[in-house]
Amino acid sequence: MKAILHPARAVTLAFLAAVMVGTVLLMLPAARADGSGAPWIVALFTAVSAVCVTGLVTVDTGTYWSAFGQATIMVLFQLGGFGMMTAATLLGLMVNRSPRLRTRLMTQTESRTLALGDVSSVAKVVLVVTVLVQLVVAVILILRLHLGYGFGWLEAGWSGLFHTVSAFNNAGFSIHADGLSRYASDAMILGPVMLAIFIGGIGFPVLHDLRHRWRDPRHWSLHSKLTLSGTLVLLAGGFLAALVFEWHNPRTIGPFAVADKLLNSLFISVSARTAGFNAIDIGALTHETWALHYLLMFIGGGSAGTAGGVKVGTVAVLFLLVLAEVKGHPDAEAFGRRVGTSAQRQAITVLVLGSVVVAVGTIILLRISEFPTDQIIFEVISAFGTVGLSTGITAQLPVTGQLVLALLMFFGRVGTITLAASLVLSERRMPYRYPEEHPIVG
């Protein structure tokens, strides 16, 4: 009997295969602007960053890579954001109109909050949302760049398309050396970019739920309610905190008009949760705003979307667990529903292991580099959360340090997904239970 590859392992191998293919393509002479092949470390780091929709780079995307190289990077982060297993299911739907059980299982690893029978429906939503959102945002950006900035149609088309795909997939790649800083006062650019980031990062299970029950929020799933409410809290809190911390900063939004201060503070809050775009110099932010980024980057966005981090749902479940303990309630509850104990254990596991990975990565980089601790922490959390924001030290790290960041990006994108899926798929009932005892805590 033919052995069936574990879905979690299949996801990991698919992402590894994409990284390897991307590395080879980026090492080709045609991928580099000057016609020479890129060094293996540059190609590997860029491929990992693209497939893991992170956006950390060691070279300037717009000048180092040729049109072929930039197109390769865009395809890689489109694949990474779209989801290897979701793409496989779509292919199965187009060919056979009915995906096989194994393909469904592999896709459920990427969209683990849904029942097995919902996979086909989710795949359709993924395709429709991806095409429609990117098409609408791309048209807006292209028209704005052509009419408002005098870009030729070809240049406006490529820039608008690249940044749209990057935004929707929360990739953070930009073909401008200064990111989106040149558009810091343009709501017609930053607004659509934020919309694409939000829709891509909220998670496809939420979009699937909203599509079928958008008229009656009472019947939304607990996952959707927790993700949406948690996201709104993080966006509002991040916006207010960034506004306060940067209001008088002369190197960021200090000289801006009030409207532009509001716009850029909101953009910081949206982008810090794994999108990775910057409209102002990240290295010029106050230390308080860096600390704000630590929190937002580590949490990330919604499950089974294009965002990274430990996910909003994970943190929401832990918050409910703490709240129940403080109140002395036996169950963690929200919106008239009880959170299952298995979900609580999985949330704790993801958070603890994510924290351990960040701590180990920080210690290693501190050991092999001489950069300040706060910059190292920022870089590590940005890599793990697949954010892509940087204080400017990525390219200056030694090769070993860049490999560490590559591993962090890969684990941040693939590890949290496969870990949660493995926990669900390996869960089993034991025929016995040991006597209960309560160790002293605190």
PDB file of C-alpha atoms in Angstrom, residues 30-173:
ATOM      1  CA  ALA A  30      19.129  37.063 -16.779  1.00  0.00           C
ATOM      2  CA  ALA A  31      17.756  37.747 -13.290  1.00  0.00           C
ATOM      3  CA  ARG A  32      20.331  40.409 -12.422  1.00  0.00           C
ATOM      4  CA  ALA A  33      20.287  43.894 -13.886  1.00  0.00           C
ATOM      5  CA  ASP A  34      23.984  43.901 -14.837  1.00  0.00           C
ATOM      6  CA  GLY A  35      23.760  40.489 -16.503  1.00  0.00           C
ATOM      7  CA  SER A  36      25.951  38.630 -14.020  1.00  0.00           C
ATOM      8  CA  GLY A  37      24.669  35.869 -11.795  1.00  0.00           C
ATOM      9  CA  ALA A  38      23.696  36.781  -8.246  1.00  0.00           C
ATOM     10  CA  PRO A  39      25.721  35.188  -5.397  1.00  0.00           C
ATOM     11  CA  TRP A  40      24.027  32.140  -3.890  1.00  0.00           C
ATOM     12  CA  ILE A  41      23.409  33.805  -0.535  1.00  0.00           C
ATOM     13  CA  VAL A  42      21.677  36.802  -2.153  1.00  0.00           C
ATOM     14  CA  ALA A  43      19.533  34.541  -4.348  1.00  0.00           C
ATOM     15  CA  LEU A  44      18.687  32.175  -1.478  1.00  0.00           C
ATOM     16  CA  PHE A  45      17.847  34.942   0.985  1.00  0.00           C
ATOM     17  CA  THR A  46      15.665  36.739  -1.571  1.00  0.00           C
ATOM     18  CA  ALA A  47      13.877  33.510  -2.564  1.00  0.00           C
ATOM     19  CA  VAL A  48      13.137  32.604   1.063  1.00  0.00           C
ATOM     20  CA  SER A  49      11.933  36.135   1.767  1.00  0.00           C
ATOM     21  CA  ALA A  50       9.665  36.061  -1.303  1.00  0.00           C
ATOM     22  CA  VAL A  51       8.187  32.591  -0.809  1.00  0.00           C
ATOM     23  CA  CYS A  52       7.661  33.310   2.889  1.00  0.00           C
ATOM     24  CA  VAL A  53       6.100  36.682   1.952  1.00  0.00           C
ATOM     25  CA  THR A  54       8.441  38.582   4.246  1.00  0.00           C
ATOM     26  CA  GLY A  55      10.156  41.365   2.313  1.00  0.00           C
ATOM     27  CA  LEU A  56      13.530  41.466   4.058  1.00  0.00           C
ATOM     28  CA  VAL A  57      16.224  42.058   1.440  1.00  0.00           C
ATOM     29  CA  THR A  58      19.972  42.399   1.273  1.00  0.00           C
ATOM     30  CA  VAL A  59      19.942  44.230  -2.086  1.00  0.00           C
ATOM     31  CA  ASP A  60      17.694  46.869  -3.619  1.00  0.00           C
ATOM     32  CA  THR A  61      14.935  45.056  -5.511  1.00  0.00           C
ATOM     33  CA  GLY A  62      14.391  47.798  -8.081  1.00  0.00           C
ATOM     34  CA  THR A  63      18.015  48.270  -9.202  1.00  0.00           C
ATOM     35  CA  TYR A  64      19.749  44.946  -8.445  1.00  0.00           C
ATOM     36  CA  TRP A  65      17.292  42.676 -10.234  1.00  0.00           C
ATOM     37  CA  SER A  66      16.293  42.807 -13.898  1.00  0.00           C
ATOM     38  CA  ALA A  67      12.700  42.746 -15.105  1.00  0.00           C
ATOM     39  CA  PHE A  68      12.953  38.938 -15.210  1.00  0.00           C
ATOM     40  CA  GLY A  69      14.328  38.866 -11.660  1.00  0.00           C
ATOM     41  CA  GLN A  70      11.589  41.173 -10.348  1.00  0.00           C
ATOM     42  CA  ALA A  71       8.920  39.109 -12.114  1.00  0.00           C
ATOM     43  CA  THR A  72      10.373  35.947 -10.556  1.00  0.00           C
ATOM     44  CA  ILE A  73      10.220  37.526  -7.099  1.00  0.00           C
ATOM     45  CA  MET A  74       6.617  38.602  -7.681  1.00  0.00           C
ATOM     46  CA  VAL A  75       5.602  35.100  -8.748  1.00  0.00           C
ATOM     47  CA  LEU A  76       7.319  33.629  -5.699  1.00  0.00           C
ATOM     48  CA  PHE A  77       5.486  35.805  -3.196  1.00  0.00           C
ATOM     49  CA  GLN A  78       2.231  35.321  -5.064  1.00  0.00           C
ATOM     50  CA  LEU A  79       2.689  31.565  -4.672  1.00  0.00           C
ATOM     51  CA  GLY A  80       3.761  31.921  -1.062  1.00  0.00           C
ATOM     52  CA  GLY A  81       0.845  34.137  -0.138  1.00  0.00           C
ATOM     53  CA  PHE A  82      -1.749  32.241  -2.108  1.00  0.00           C
ATOM     54  CA  GLY A  83      -0.723  29.022  -0.383  1.00  0.00           C
ATOM     55  CA  MET A  84       0.882  26.016  -1.990  1.00  0.00           C
ATOM     56  CA  MET A  85      -1.892  23.689  -0.974  1.00  0.00           C
ATOM     57  CA  THR A  86      -4.659  26.103  -1.942  1.00  0.00           C
ATOM     58  CA  ALA A  87      -3.104  26.328  -5.404  1.00  0.00           C
ATOM     59  CA  ALA A  88      -2.951  22.529  -5.605  1.00  0.00           C
ATOM     60  CA  THR A  89      -6.644  22.297  -4.747  1.00  0.00           C
ATOM     61  CA  LEU A  90      -7.552  24.896  -7.368  1.00  0.00           C
ATOM     62  CA  LEU A  91      -5.661  22.862  -9.951  1.00  0.00           C
ATOM     63  CA  GLY A  92      -7.565  19.770  -8.887  1.00  0.00           C
ATOM     64  CA  LEU A  93     -10.855  21.639  -9.160  1.00  0.00           C
ATOM     65  CA  MET A  94     -10.063  22.864 -12.678  1.00  0.00           C
ATOM     66  CA  VAL A  95      -9.000  19.421 -13.925  1.00  0.00           C
ATOM     67  CA  ASN A  96     -11.300  17.029 -12.080  1.00  0.00           C
ATOM     68  CA  ARG A  97     -13.932  19.368 -10.576  1.00  0.00           C
ATOM     69  CA  SER A  98     -13.625  17.302  -7.416  1.00  0.00           C
ATOM     70  CA  PRO A  99     -10.372  17.336  -5.422  1.00  0.00           C
ATOM     71  CA  ARG A 100      -9.135  14.061  -4.034  1.00  0.00           C
ATOM     72  CA  LEU A 101      -9.223  13.419  -0.324  1.00  0.00           C
ATOM     73  CA  ARG A 102      -5.456  13.691  -0.044  1.00  0.00           C
ATOM     74  CA  THR A 103      -5.416  17.058  -1.770  1.00  0.00           C
ATOM     75  CA  ARG A 104      -8.233  18.220   0.485  1.00  0.00           C
ATOM     76  CA  LEU A 105      -6.287  17.166   3.551  1.00  0.00           C
ATOM     77  CA  MET A 106      -3.218  19.075   2.379  1.00  0.00           C
ATOM     78  CA  THR A 107      -5.297  22.181   1.740  1.00  0.00           C
ATOM     79  CA  GLN A 108      -6.936  21.898   5.137  1.00  0.00           C
ATOM     80  CA  THR A 109      -3.445  22.125   6.607  1.00  0.00           C
ATOM     81  CA  GLU A 110      -3.253  25.644   5.146  1.00  0.00           C
ATOM     82  CA  SER A 111      -6.918  26.486   5.947  1.00  0.00           C
ATOM     83  CA  ARG A 112      -7.199  24.510   9.132  1.00  0.00           C
ATOM     84  CA  THR A 113     -10.136  26.348  10.713  1.00  0.00           C
ATOM     85  CA  LEU A 114     -12.670  24.876   8.285  1.00  0.00           C
ATOM     86  CA  ALA A 115     -14.346  21.509   8.022  1.00  0.00           C
ATOM     87  CA  LEU A 116     -13.079  19.116   5.362  1.00  0.00           C
ATOM     88  CA  GLY A 117     -16.148  19.608   3.190  1.00  0.00           C
ATOM     89  CA  ASP A 118     -15.553  23.378   2.972  1.00  0.00           C
ATOM     90  CA  VAL A 119     -12.200  23.152   1.206  1.00  0.00           C
ATOM     91  CA  SER A 120     -13.586  23.381  -2.329  1.00  0.00           C
ATOM     92  CA  SER A 121     -15.670  26.408  -1.388  1.00  0.00           C
ATOM     93  CA  VAL A 122     -12.684  28.091   0.270  1.00  0.00           C
ATOM     94  CA  ALA A 123     -10.501  27.484  -2.777  1.00  0.00           C
ATOM     95  CA  LYS A 124     -13.065  29.261  -4.929  1.00  0.00           C
ATOM     96  CA  VAL A 125     -13.227  32.187  -2.505  1.00  0.00           C
ATOM     97  CA  VAL A 126      -9.425  32.380  -2.484  1.00  0.00           C
ATOM     98  CA  LEU A 127      -9.330  32.597  -6.275  1.00  0.00           C
ATOM     99  CA  VAL A 128     -12.149  35.130  -6.588  1.00  0.00           C
ATOM    100  CA  VAL A 129     -10.886  37.387  -3.795  1.00  0.00           C
ATOM    101  CA  THR A 130      -7.285  37.224  -4.989  1.00  0.00           C
ATOM    102  CA  VAL A 131      -8.153  38.153  -8.572  1.00  0.00           C
ATOM    103  CA  LEU A 132     -10.765  40.796  -7.804  1.00  0.00           C
ATOM    104  CA  VAL A 133      -8.911  42.607  -5.018  1.00  0.00           C
ATOM    105  CA  GLN A 134      -5.619  42.673  -6.892  1.00  0.00           C
ATOM    106  CA  LEU A 135      -7.313  43.780 -10.104  1.00  0.00           C
ATOM    107  CA  VAL A 136      -9.200  46.658  -8.460  1.00  0.00           C
ATOM    108  CA  VAL A 137      -6.236  47.884  -6.402  1.00  0.00           C
ATOM    109  CA  ALA A 138      -3.853  47.568  -9.355  1.00  0.00           C
ATOM    110  CA  VAL A 139      -6.127  49.667 -11.573  1.00  0.00           C
ATOM    111  CA  ILE A 140      -6.369  52.382  -8.912  1.00  0.00           C
ATOM    112  CA  LEU A 141      -2.598  52.501  -8.388  1.00  0.00           C
ATOM    113  CA  ILE A 142      -1.827  52.440 -12.110  1.00  0.00           C
ATOM    114  CA  LEU A 143      -4.194  55.328 -12.827  1.00  0.00           C
ATOM    115  CA  ARG A 144      -2.847  57.305  -9.873  1.00  0.00           C
ATOM    116  CA  LEU A 145       0.775  56.783 -10.888  1.00  0.00           C
ATOM    117  CA  HIS A 146       0.075  57.722 -14.498  1.00  0.00           C
ATOM    118  CA  LEU A 147      -2.224  60.686 -13.913  1.00  0.00           C
ATOM    119  CA  GLY A 148      -0.785  62.002 -10.652  1.00  0.00           C
ATOM    120  CA  TYR A 149       2.944  61.335 -11.063  1.00  0.00           C
ATOM    121  CA  GLY A 150       3.458  61.353 -14.814  1.00  0.00           C
ATOM    122  CA  PHE A 151       4.576  57.713 -15.063  1.00  0.00           C
ATOM    123  CA  GLY A 152       4.352  56.217 -18.532  1.00  0.00           C
ATOM    124  CA  TRP A 153       1.710  53.528 -18.935  1.00  0.00           C
ATOM    125  CA  LEU A 154       4.308  50.739 -18.949  1.00  0.00           C
ATOM    126  CA  GLU A 155       6.127  52.004 -15.858  1.00  0.00           C
ATOM    127  CA  ALA A 156       2.872  52.766 -14.039  1.00  0.00           C
ATOM    128  CA  GLY A 157       1.497  49.353 -14.985  1.00  0.00           C
ATOM    129  CA  TRP A 158       4.487  47.429 -13.675  1.00  0.00           C
ATOM    130  CA  SER A 159       4.862  49.484 -10.497  1.00  0.00           C
ATOM    131  CA  GLY A 160       1.143  49.354  -9.746  1.00  0.00           C
ATOM    132  CA  LEU A 161       0.916  45.608 -10.366  1.00  0.00           C
ATOM    133  CA  PHE A 162       4.068  44.746  -8.388  1.00  0.00           C
ATOM    134  CA  HIS A 163       3.072  46.760  -5.333  1.00  0.00           C
ATOM    135  CA  THR A 164      -0.516  45.488  -5.471  1.00  0.00           C
ATOM    136  CA  VAL A 165       0.510  41.830  -5.502  1.00  0.00           C
ATOM    137  CA  SER A 166       3.078  42.548  -2.801  1.00  0.00           C
ATOM    138  CA  ALA A 167       0.491  44.308  -0.627  1.00  0.00           C
ATOM    139  CA  PHE A 168      -2.243  41.687  -0.985  1.00  0.00           C
ATOM    140  CA  ASN A 169       0.201  38.911  -0.151  1.00  0.00           C
ATOM    141  CA  ASN A 170       1.613  40.924   2.762  1.00  0.00           C
ATOM    142  CA  ALA A 171       5.031  40.518   1.149  1.00  0.00           C
ATOM    143  CA  GLY A 172       6.433  44.015   1.646  1.00  0.00           C
ATOM    144  CA  PHE A 173       8.635  43.978  -1.461  1.00  0.00           C
TER     145      PHE A 173
END
